[in-house]
JSON list of C-alpha atoms in Angstrom, two decimals:
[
{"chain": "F", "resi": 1334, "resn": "UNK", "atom": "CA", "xyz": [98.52, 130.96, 92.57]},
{"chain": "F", "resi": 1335, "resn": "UNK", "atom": "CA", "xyz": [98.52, 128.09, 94.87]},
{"chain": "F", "resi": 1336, "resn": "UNK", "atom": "CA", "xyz": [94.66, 126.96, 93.94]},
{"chain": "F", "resi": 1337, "resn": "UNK", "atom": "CA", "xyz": [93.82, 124.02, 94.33]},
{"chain": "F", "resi": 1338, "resn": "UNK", "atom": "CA", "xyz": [91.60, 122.16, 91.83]},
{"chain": "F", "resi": 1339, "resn": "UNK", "atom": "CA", "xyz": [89.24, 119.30, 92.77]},
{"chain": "F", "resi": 1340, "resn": "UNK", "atom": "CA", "xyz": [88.55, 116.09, 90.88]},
{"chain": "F", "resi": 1341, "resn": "UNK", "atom": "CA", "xyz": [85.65, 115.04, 90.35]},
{"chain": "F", "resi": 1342, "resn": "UNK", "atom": "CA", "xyz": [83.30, 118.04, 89.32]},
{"chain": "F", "resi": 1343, "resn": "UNK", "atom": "CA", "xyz": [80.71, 116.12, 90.22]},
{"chain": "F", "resi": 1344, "resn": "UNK", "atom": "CA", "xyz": [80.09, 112.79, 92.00]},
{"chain": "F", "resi": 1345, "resn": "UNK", "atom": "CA", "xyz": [77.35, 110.67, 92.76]},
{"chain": "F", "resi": 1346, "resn": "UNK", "atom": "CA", "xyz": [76.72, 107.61, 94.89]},
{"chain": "F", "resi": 1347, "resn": "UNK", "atom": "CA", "xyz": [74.01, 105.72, 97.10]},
{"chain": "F", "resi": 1348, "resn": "UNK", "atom": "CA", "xyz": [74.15, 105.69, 100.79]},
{"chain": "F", "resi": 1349, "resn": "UNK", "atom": "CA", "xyz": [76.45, 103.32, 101.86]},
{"chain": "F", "resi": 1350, "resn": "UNK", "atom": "CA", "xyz": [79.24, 103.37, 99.31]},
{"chain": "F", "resi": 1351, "resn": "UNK", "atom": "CA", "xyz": [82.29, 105.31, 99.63]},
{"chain": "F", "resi": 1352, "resn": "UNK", "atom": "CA", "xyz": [83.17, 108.71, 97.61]},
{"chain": "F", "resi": 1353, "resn": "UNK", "atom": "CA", "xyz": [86.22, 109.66, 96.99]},
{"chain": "F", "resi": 1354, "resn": "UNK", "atom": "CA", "xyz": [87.63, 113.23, 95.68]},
{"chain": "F", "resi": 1355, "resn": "UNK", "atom": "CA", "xyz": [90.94, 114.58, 94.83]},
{"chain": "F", "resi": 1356, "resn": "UNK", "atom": "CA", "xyz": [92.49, 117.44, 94.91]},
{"chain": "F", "resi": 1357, "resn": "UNK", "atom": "CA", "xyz": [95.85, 118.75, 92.99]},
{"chain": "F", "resi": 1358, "resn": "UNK", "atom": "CA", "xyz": [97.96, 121.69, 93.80]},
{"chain": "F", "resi": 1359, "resn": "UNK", "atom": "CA", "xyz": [100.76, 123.69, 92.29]},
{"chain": "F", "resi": 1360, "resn": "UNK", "atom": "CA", "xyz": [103.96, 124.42, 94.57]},
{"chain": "F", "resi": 1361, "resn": "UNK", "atom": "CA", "xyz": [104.95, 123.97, 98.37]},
{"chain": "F", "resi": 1362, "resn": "UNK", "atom": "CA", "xyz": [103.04, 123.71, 101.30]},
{"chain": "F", "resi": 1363, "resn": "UNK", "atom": "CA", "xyz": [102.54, 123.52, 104.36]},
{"chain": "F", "resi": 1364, "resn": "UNK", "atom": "CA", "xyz": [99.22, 122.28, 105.03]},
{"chain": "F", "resi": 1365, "resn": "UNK", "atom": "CA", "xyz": [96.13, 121.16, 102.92]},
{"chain": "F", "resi": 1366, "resn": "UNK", "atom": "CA", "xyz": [92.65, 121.94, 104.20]},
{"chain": "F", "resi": 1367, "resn": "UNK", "atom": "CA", "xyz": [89.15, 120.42, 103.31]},
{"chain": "F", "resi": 1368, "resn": "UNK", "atom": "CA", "xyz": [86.11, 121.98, 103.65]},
{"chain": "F", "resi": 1369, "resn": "UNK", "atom": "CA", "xyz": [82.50, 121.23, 103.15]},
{"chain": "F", "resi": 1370, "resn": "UNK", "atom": "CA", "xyz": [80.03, 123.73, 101.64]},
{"chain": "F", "resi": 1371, "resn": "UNK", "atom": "CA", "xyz": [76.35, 122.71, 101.83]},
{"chain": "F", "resi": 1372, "resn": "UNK", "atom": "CA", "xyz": [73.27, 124.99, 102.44]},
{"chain": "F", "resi": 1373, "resn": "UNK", "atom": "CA", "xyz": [72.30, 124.40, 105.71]},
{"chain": "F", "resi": 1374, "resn": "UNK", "atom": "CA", "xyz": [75.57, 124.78, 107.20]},
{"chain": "F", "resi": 1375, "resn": "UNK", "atom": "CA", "xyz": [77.68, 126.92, 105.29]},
{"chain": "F", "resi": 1376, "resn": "UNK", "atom": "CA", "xyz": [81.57, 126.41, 104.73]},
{"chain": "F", "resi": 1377, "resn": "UNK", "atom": "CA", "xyz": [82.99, 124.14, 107.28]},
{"chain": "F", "resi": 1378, "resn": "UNK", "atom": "CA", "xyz": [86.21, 122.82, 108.23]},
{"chain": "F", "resi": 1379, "resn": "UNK", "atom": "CA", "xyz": [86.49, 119.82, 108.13]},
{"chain": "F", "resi": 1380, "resn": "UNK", "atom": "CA", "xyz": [90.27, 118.31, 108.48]},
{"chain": "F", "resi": 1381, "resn": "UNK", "atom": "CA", "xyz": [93.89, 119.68, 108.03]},
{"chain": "F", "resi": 1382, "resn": "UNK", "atom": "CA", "xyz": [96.79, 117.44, 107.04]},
{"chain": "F", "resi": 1383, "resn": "UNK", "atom": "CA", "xyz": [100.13, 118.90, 107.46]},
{"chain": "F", "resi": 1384, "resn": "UNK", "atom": "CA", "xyz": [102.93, 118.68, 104.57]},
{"chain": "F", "resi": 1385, "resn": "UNK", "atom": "CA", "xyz": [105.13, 115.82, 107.17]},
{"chain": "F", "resi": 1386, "resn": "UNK", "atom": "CA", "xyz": [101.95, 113.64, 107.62]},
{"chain": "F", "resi": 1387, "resn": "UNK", "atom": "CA", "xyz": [100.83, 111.30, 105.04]},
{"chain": "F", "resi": 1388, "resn": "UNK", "atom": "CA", "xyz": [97.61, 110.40, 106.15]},
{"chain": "F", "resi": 1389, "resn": "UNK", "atom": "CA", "xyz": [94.90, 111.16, 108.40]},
{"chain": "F", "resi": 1390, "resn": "UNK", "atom": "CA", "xyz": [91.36, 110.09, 109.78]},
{"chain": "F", "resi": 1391, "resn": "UNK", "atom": "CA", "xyz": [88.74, 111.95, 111.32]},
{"chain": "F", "resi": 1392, "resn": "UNK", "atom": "CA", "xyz": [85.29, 109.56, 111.32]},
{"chain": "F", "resi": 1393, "resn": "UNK", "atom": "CA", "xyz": [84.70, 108.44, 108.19]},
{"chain": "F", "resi": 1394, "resn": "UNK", "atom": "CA", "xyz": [86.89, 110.89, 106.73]},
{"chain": "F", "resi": 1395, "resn": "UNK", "atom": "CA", "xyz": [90.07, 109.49, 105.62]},
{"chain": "F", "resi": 1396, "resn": "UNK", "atom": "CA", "xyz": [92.91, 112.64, 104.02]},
{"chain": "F", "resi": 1397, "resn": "UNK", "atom": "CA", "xyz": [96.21, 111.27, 102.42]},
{"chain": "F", "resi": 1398, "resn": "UNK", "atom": "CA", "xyz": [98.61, 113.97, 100.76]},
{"chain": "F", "resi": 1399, "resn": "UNK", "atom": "CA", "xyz": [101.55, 113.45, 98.87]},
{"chain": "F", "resi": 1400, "resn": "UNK", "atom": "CA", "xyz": [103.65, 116.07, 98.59]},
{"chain": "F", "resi": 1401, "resn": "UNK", "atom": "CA", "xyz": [105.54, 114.71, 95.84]},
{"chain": "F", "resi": 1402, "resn": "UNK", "atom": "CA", "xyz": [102.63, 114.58, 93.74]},
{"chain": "F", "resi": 1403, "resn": "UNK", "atom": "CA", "xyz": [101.29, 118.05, 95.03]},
{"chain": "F", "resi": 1404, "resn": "UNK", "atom": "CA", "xyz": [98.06, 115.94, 95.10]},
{"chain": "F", "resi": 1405, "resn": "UNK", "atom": "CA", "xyz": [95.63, 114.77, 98.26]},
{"chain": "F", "resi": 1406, "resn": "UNK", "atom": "CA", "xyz": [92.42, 113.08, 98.19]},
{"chain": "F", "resi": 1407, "resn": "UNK", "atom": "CA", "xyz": [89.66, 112.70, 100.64]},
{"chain": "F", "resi": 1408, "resn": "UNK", "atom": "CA", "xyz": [87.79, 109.60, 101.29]},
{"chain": "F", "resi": 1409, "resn": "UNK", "atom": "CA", "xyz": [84.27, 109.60, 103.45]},
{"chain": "F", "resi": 1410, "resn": "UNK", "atom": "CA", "xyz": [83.54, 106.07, 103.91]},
{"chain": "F", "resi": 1411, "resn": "UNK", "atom": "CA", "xyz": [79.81, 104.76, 104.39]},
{"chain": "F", "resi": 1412, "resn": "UNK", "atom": "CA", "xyz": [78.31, 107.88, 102.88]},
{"chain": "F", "resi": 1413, "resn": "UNK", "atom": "CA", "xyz": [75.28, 109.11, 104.04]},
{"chain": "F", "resi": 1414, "resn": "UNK", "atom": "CA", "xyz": [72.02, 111.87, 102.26]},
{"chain": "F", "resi": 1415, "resn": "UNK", "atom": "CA", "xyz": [74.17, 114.17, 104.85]},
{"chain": "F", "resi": 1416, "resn": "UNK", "atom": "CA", "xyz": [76.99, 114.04, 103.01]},
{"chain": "F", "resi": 1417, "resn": "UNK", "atom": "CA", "xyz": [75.65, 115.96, 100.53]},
{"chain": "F", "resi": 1418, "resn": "UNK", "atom": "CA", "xyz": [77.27, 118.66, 99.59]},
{"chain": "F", "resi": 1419, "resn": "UNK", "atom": "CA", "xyz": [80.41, 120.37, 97.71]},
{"chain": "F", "resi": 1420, "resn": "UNK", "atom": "CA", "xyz": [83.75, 119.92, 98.79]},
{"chain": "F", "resi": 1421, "resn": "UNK", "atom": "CA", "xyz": [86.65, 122.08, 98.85]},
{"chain": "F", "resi": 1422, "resn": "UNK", "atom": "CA", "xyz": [90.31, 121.37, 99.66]},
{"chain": "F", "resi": 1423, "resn": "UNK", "atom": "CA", "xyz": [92.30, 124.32, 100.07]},
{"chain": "F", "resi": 1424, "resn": "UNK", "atom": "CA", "xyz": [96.11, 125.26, 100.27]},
{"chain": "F", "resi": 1425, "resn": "UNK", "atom": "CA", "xyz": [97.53, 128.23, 102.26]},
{"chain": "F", "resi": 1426, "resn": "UNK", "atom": "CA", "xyz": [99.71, 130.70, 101.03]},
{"chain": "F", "resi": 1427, "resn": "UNK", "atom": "CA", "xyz": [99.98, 134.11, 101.05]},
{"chain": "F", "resi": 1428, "resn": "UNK", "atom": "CA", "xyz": [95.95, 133.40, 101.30]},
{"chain": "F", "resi": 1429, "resn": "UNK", "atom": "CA", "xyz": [94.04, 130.42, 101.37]},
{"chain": "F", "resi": 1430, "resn": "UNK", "atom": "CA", "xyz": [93.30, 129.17, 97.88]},
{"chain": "F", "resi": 1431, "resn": "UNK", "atom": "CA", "xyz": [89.96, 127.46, 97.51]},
{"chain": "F", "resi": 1432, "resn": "UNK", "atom": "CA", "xyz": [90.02, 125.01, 94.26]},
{"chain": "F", "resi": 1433, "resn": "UNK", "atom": "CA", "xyz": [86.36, 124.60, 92.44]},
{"chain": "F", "resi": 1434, "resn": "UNK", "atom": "CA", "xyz": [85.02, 122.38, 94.55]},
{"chain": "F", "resi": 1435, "resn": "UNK", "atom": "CA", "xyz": [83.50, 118.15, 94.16]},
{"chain": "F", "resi": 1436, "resn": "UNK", "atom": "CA", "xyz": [79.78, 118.28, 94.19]},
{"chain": "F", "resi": 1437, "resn": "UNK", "atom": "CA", "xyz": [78.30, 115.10, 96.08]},
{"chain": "F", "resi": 1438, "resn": "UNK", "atom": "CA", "xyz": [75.17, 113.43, 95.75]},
{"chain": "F", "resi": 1439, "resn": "UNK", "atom": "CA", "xyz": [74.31, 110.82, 97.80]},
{"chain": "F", "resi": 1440, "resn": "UNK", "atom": "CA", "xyz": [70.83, 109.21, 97.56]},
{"chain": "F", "resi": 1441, "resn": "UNK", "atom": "CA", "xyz": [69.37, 106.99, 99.70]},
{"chain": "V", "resi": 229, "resn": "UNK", "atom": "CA", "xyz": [81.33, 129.58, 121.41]},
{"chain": "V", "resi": 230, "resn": "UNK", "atom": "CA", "xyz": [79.23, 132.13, 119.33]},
{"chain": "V", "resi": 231, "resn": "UNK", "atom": "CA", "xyz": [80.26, 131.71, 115.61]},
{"chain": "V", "resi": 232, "resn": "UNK", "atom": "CA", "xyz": [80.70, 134.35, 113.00]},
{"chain": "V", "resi": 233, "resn": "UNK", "atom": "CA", "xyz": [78.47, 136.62, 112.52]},
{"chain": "V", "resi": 234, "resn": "UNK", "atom": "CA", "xyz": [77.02, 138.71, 109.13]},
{"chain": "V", "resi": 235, "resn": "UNK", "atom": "CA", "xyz": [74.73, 140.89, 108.04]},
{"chain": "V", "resi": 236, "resn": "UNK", "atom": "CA", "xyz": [72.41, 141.41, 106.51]},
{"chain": "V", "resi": 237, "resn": "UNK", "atom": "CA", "xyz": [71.82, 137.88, 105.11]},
{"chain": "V", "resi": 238, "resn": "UNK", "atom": "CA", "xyz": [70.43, 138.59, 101.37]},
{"chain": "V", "resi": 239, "resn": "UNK", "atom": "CA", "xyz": [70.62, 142.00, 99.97]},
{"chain": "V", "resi": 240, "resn": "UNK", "atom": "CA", "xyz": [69.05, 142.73, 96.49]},
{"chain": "V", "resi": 241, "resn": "UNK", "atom": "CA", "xyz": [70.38, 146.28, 94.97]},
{"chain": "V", "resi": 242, "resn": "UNK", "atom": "CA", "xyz": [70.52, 147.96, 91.77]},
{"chain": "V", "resi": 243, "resn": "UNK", "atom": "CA", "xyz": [73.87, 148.50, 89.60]},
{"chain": "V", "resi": 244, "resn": "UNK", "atom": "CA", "xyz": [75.37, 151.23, 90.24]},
{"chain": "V", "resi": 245, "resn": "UNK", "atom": "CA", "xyz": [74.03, 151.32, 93.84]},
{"chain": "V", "resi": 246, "resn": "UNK", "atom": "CA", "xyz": [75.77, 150.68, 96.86]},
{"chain": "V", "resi": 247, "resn": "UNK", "atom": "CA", "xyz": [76.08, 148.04, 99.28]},
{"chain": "V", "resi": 248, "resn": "UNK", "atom": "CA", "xyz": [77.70, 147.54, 102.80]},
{"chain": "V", "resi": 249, "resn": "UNK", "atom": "CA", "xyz": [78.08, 143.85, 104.39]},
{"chain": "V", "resi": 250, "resn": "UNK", "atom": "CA", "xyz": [79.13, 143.72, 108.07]},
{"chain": "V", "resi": 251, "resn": "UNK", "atom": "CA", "xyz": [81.19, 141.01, 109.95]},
{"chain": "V", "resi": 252, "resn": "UNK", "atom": "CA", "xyz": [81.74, 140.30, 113.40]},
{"chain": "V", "resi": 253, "resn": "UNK", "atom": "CA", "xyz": [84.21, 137.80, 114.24]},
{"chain": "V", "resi": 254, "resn": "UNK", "atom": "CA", "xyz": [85.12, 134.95, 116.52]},
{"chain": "V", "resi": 255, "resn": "UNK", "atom": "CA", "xyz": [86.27, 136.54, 119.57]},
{"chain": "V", "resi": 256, "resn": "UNK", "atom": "CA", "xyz": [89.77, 136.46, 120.09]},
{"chain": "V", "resi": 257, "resn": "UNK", "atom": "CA", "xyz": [90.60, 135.66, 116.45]},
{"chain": "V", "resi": 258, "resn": "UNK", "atom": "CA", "xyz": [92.73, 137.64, 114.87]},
{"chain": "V", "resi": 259, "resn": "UNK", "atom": "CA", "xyz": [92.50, 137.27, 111.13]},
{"chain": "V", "resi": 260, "resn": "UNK", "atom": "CA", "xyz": [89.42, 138.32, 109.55]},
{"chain": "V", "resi": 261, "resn": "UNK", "atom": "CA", "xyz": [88.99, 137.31, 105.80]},
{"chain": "V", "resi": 262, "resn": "UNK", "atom": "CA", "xyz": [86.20, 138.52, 102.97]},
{"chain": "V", "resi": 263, "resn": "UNK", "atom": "CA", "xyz": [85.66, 135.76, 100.34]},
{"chain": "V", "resi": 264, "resn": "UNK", "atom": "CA", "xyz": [83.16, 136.64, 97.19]},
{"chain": "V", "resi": 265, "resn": "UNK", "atom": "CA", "xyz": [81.98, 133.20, 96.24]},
{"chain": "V", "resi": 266, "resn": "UNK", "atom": "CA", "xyz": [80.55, 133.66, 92.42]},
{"chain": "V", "resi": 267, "resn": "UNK", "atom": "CA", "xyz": [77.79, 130.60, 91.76]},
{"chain": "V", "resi": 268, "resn": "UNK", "atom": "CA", "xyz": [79.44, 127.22, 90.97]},
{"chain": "V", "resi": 269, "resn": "UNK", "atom": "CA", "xyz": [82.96, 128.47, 91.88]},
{"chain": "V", "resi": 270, "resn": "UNK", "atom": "CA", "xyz": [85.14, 127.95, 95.14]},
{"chain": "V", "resi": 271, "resn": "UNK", "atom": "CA", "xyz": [85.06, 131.07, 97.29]},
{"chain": "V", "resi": 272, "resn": "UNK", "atom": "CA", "xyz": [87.91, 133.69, 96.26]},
{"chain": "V", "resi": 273, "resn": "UNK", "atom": "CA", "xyz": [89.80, 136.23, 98.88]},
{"chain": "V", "resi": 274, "resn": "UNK", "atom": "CA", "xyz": [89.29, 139.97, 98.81]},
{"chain": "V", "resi": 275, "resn": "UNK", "atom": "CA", "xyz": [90.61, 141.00, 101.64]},
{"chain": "V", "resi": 276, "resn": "UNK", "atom": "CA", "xyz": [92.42, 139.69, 104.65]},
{"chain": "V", "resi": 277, "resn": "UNK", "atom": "CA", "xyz": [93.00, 141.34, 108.24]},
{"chain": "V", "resi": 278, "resn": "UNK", "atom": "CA", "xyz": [95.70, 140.61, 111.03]},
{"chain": "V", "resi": 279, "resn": "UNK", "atom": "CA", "xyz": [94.25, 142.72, 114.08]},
{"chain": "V", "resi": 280, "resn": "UNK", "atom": "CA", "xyz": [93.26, 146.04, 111.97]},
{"chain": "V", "resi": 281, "resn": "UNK", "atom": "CA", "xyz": [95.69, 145.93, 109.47]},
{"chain": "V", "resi": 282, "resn": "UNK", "atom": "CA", "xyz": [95.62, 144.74, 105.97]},
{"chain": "V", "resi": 283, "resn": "UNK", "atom": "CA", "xyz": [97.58, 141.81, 104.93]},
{"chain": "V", "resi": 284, "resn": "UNK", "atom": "CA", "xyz": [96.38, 140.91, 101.67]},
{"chain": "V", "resi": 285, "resn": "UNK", "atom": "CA", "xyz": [94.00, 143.07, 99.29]},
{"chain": "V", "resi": 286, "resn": "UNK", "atom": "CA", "xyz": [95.98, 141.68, 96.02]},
{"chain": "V", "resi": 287, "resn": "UNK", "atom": "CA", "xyz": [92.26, 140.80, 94.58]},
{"chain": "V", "resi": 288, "resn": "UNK", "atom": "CA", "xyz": [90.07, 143.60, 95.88]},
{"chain": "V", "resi": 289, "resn": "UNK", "atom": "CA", "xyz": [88.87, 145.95, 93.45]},
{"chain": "V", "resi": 290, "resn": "UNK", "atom": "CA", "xyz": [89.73, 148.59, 95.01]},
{"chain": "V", "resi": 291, "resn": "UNK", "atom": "CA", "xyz": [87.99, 151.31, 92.42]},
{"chain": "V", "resi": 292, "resn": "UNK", "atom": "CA", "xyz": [84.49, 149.78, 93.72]},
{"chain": "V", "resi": 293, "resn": "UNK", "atom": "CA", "xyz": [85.40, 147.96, 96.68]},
{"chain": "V", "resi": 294, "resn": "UNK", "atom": "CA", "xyz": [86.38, 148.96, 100.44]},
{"chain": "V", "resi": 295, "resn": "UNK", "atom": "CA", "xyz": [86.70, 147.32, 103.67]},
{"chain": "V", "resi": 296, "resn": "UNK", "atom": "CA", "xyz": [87.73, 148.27, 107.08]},
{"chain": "V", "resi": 297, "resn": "UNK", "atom": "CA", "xyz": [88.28, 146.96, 110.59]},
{"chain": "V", "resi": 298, "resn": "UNK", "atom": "CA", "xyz": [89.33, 149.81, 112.50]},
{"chain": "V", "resi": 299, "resn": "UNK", "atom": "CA", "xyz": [89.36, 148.62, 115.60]},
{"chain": "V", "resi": 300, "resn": "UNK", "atom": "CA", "xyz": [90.27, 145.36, 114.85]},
{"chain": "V", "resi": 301, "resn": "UNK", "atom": "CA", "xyz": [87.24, 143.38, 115.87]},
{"chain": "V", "resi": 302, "resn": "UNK", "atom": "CA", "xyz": [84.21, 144.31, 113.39]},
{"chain": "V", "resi": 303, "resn": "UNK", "atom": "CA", "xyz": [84.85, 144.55, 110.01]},
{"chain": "V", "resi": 304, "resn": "UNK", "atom": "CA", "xyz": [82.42, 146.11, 106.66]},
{"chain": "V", "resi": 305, "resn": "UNK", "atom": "CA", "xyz": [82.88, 145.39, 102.99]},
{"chain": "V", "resi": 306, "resn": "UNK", "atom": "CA", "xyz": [81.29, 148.19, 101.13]},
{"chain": "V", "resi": 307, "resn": "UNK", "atom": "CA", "xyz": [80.82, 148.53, 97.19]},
{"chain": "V", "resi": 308, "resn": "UNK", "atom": "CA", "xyz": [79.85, 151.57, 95.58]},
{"chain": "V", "resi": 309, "resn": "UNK", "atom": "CA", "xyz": [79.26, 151.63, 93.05]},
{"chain": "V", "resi": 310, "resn": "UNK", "atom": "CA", "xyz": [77.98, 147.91, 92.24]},
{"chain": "V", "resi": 311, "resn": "UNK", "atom": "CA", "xyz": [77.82, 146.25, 89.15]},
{"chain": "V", "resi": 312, "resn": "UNK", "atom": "CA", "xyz": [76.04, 143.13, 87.92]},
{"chain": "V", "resi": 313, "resn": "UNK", "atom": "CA", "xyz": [79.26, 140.79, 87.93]},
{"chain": "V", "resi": 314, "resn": "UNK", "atom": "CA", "xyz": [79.03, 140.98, 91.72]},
{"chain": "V", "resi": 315, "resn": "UNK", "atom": "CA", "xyz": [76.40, 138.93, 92.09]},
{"chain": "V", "resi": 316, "resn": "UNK", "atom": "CA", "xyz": [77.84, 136.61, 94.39]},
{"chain": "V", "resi": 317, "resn": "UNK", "atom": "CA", "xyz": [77.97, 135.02, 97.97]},
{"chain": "V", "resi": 318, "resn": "UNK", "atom": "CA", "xyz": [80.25, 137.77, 100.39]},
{"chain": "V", "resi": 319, "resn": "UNK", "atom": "CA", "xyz": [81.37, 135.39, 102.65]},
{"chain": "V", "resi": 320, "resn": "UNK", "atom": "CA", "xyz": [83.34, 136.27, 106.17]},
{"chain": "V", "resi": 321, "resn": "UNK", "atom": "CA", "xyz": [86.02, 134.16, 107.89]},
{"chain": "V", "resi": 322, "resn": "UNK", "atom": "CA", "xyz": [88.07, 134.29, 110.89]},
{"chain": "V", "resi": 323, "resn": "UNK", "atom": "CA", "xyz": [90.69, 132.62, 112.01]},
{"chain": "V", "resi": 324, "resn": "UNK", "atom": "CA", "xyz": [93.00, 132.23, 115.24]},
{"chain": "V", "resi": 325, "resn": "UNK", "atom": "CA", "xyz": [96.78, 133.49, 114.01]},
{"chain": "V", "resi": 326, "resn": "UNK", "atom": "CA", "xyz": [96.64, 132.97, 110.80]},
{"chain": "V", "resi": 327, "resn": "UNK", "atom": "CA", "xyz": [96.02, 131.45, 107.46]},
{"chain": "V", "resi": 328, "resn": "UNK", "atom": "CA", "xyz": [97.28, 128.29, 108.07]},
{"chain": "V", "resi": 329, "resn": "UNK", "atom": "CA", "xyz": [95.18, 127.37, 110.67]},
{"chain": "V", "resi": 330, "resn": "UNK", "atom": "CA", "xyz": [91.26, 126.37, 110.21]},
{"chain": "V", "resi": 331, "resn": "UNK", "atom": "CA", "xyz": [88.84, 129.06, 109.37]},
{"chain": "V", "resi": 332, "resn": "UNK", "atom": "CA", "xyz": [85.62, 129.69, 110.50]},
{"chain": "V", "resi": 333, "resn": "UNK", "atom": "CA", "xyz": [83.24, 131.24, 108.36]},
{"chain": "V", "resi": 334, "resn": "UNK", "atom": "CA", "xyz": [79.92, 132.91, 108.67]},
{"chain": "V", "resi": 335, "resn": "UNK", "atom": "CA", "xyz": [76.61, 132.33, 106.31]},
{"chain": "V", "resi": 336, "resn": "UNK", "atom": "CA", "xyz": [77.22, 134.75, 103.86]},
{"chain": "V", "resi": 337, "resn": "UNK", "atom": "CA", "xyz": [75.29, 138.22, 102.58]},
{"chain": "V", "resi": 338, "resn": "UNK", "atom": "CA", "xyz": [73.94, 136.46, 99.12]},
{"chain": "V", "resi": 339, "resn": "UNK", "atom": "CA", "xyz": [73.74, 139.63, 96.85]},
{"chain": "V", "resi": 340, "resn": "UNK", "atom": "CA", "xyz": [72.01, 139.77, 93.77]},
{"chain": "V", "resi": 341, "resn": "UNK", "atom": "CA", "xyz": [72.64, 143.37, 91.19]},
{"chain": "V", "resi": 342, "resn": "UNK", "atom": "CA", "xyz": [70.02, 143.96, 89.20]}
]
């Protein structure tokens, strides 16, 4: 199985700081995706990093992968209460392998 | 853009009844996926469409599960019979080409086997 598997479980912060989460996978690929599961919205995508890129930004979400690790992590910077939720990077394959999942907290 | 769309939302059944979720995806995408998402885990793949055929079913129960998308739009999961251990969020995805590129899911059918 390519699963990923998030670290940590569970995280929590106050509005303002900046969480970050990792993620750790097992063989090759060819893109990482991170999602965000909370119950308003559902599972949502929320950036893709490709195995050549190292880094990437999208708002105050910041994804770096290293391949050579098999590890990314994702950084939200200036969290908000909205950021609450659980996060879930996830590896294609054959199919796309969802890891546990982060749990954030942010209070204000 | 209309997202994905499932039914019923919450579904409460006894074991050994049975259960039928429907999906209807984004239109013009061409992979359709069925996640069960068990409480406190990340969601895991049942099933996964390209057009009506099946690409992966590796993790489908198949002696209690079944799923179709005959005409490669629509799609149902059905269980029959259920049991309590699938208690879980069924959760429907679609997705462009294929599984490398983002999916979009849909809210889920939370069912609970009593």
């Amino acid at each position: 199985s390519q699963q990923g598997e998030e670290d940590p479980q569970a995280l929590s912060i106050q509005e303002g700081e900046n969480a970050t989460m990792n993620c750790s996978y097992k063989t090759s690929i060819n893109n990482l995706q991170w999602y965000r599961q909370n119950s308003g919205r559902g599972l949502v995508h929320l950036i893709l990093i490709r195995s050549n890129e190292r880094e990437k930004h999208s708002g105050r979400l910041r994804v770096t992968l290293d391949t050579s690790k098999k590890s990314s992590s994702l950084l939200i910077t200036a969290s908000r209460a909205a950021d609450t939720a659980s996060y879930f990077c996830a590896t294609p394959g054959y199919a796309l392998n969802f890891g546990k999942g982060t749990s954030l907290l942010v209070t204000p | 853009e209309a997202g994905v769309a499932q039914s019923p939302r919450y579904k409460i059944i006894e074991k050994r009844q049975s259960v039928a979720f429907w999906c209807n995806p984004i239109s013009g995408h061409a992979t359709l996926y069925w996640y069960q998402q068990i409480l406190g885990q990340g969601p895991k793949l049942l099933i996964q469409f390209q057009n009506n055929g099946v690409v992966d079913d590796s993790q489908l129960p198949k002696d209690r599960f079944s799923a179709e998308r005959l005409k490669g739009v629509d799609s149902t999961l059905k269980i029959q019979p259920a049991k309590l251990e699938d208690s879980a969020v069924y959760l429907c995805a679609s997705s462009l080409i294929g599984d490398s590129d983002e999916q979009f899911f849909g809210p889920g059918t939370r069912l609970t086997v009593l």
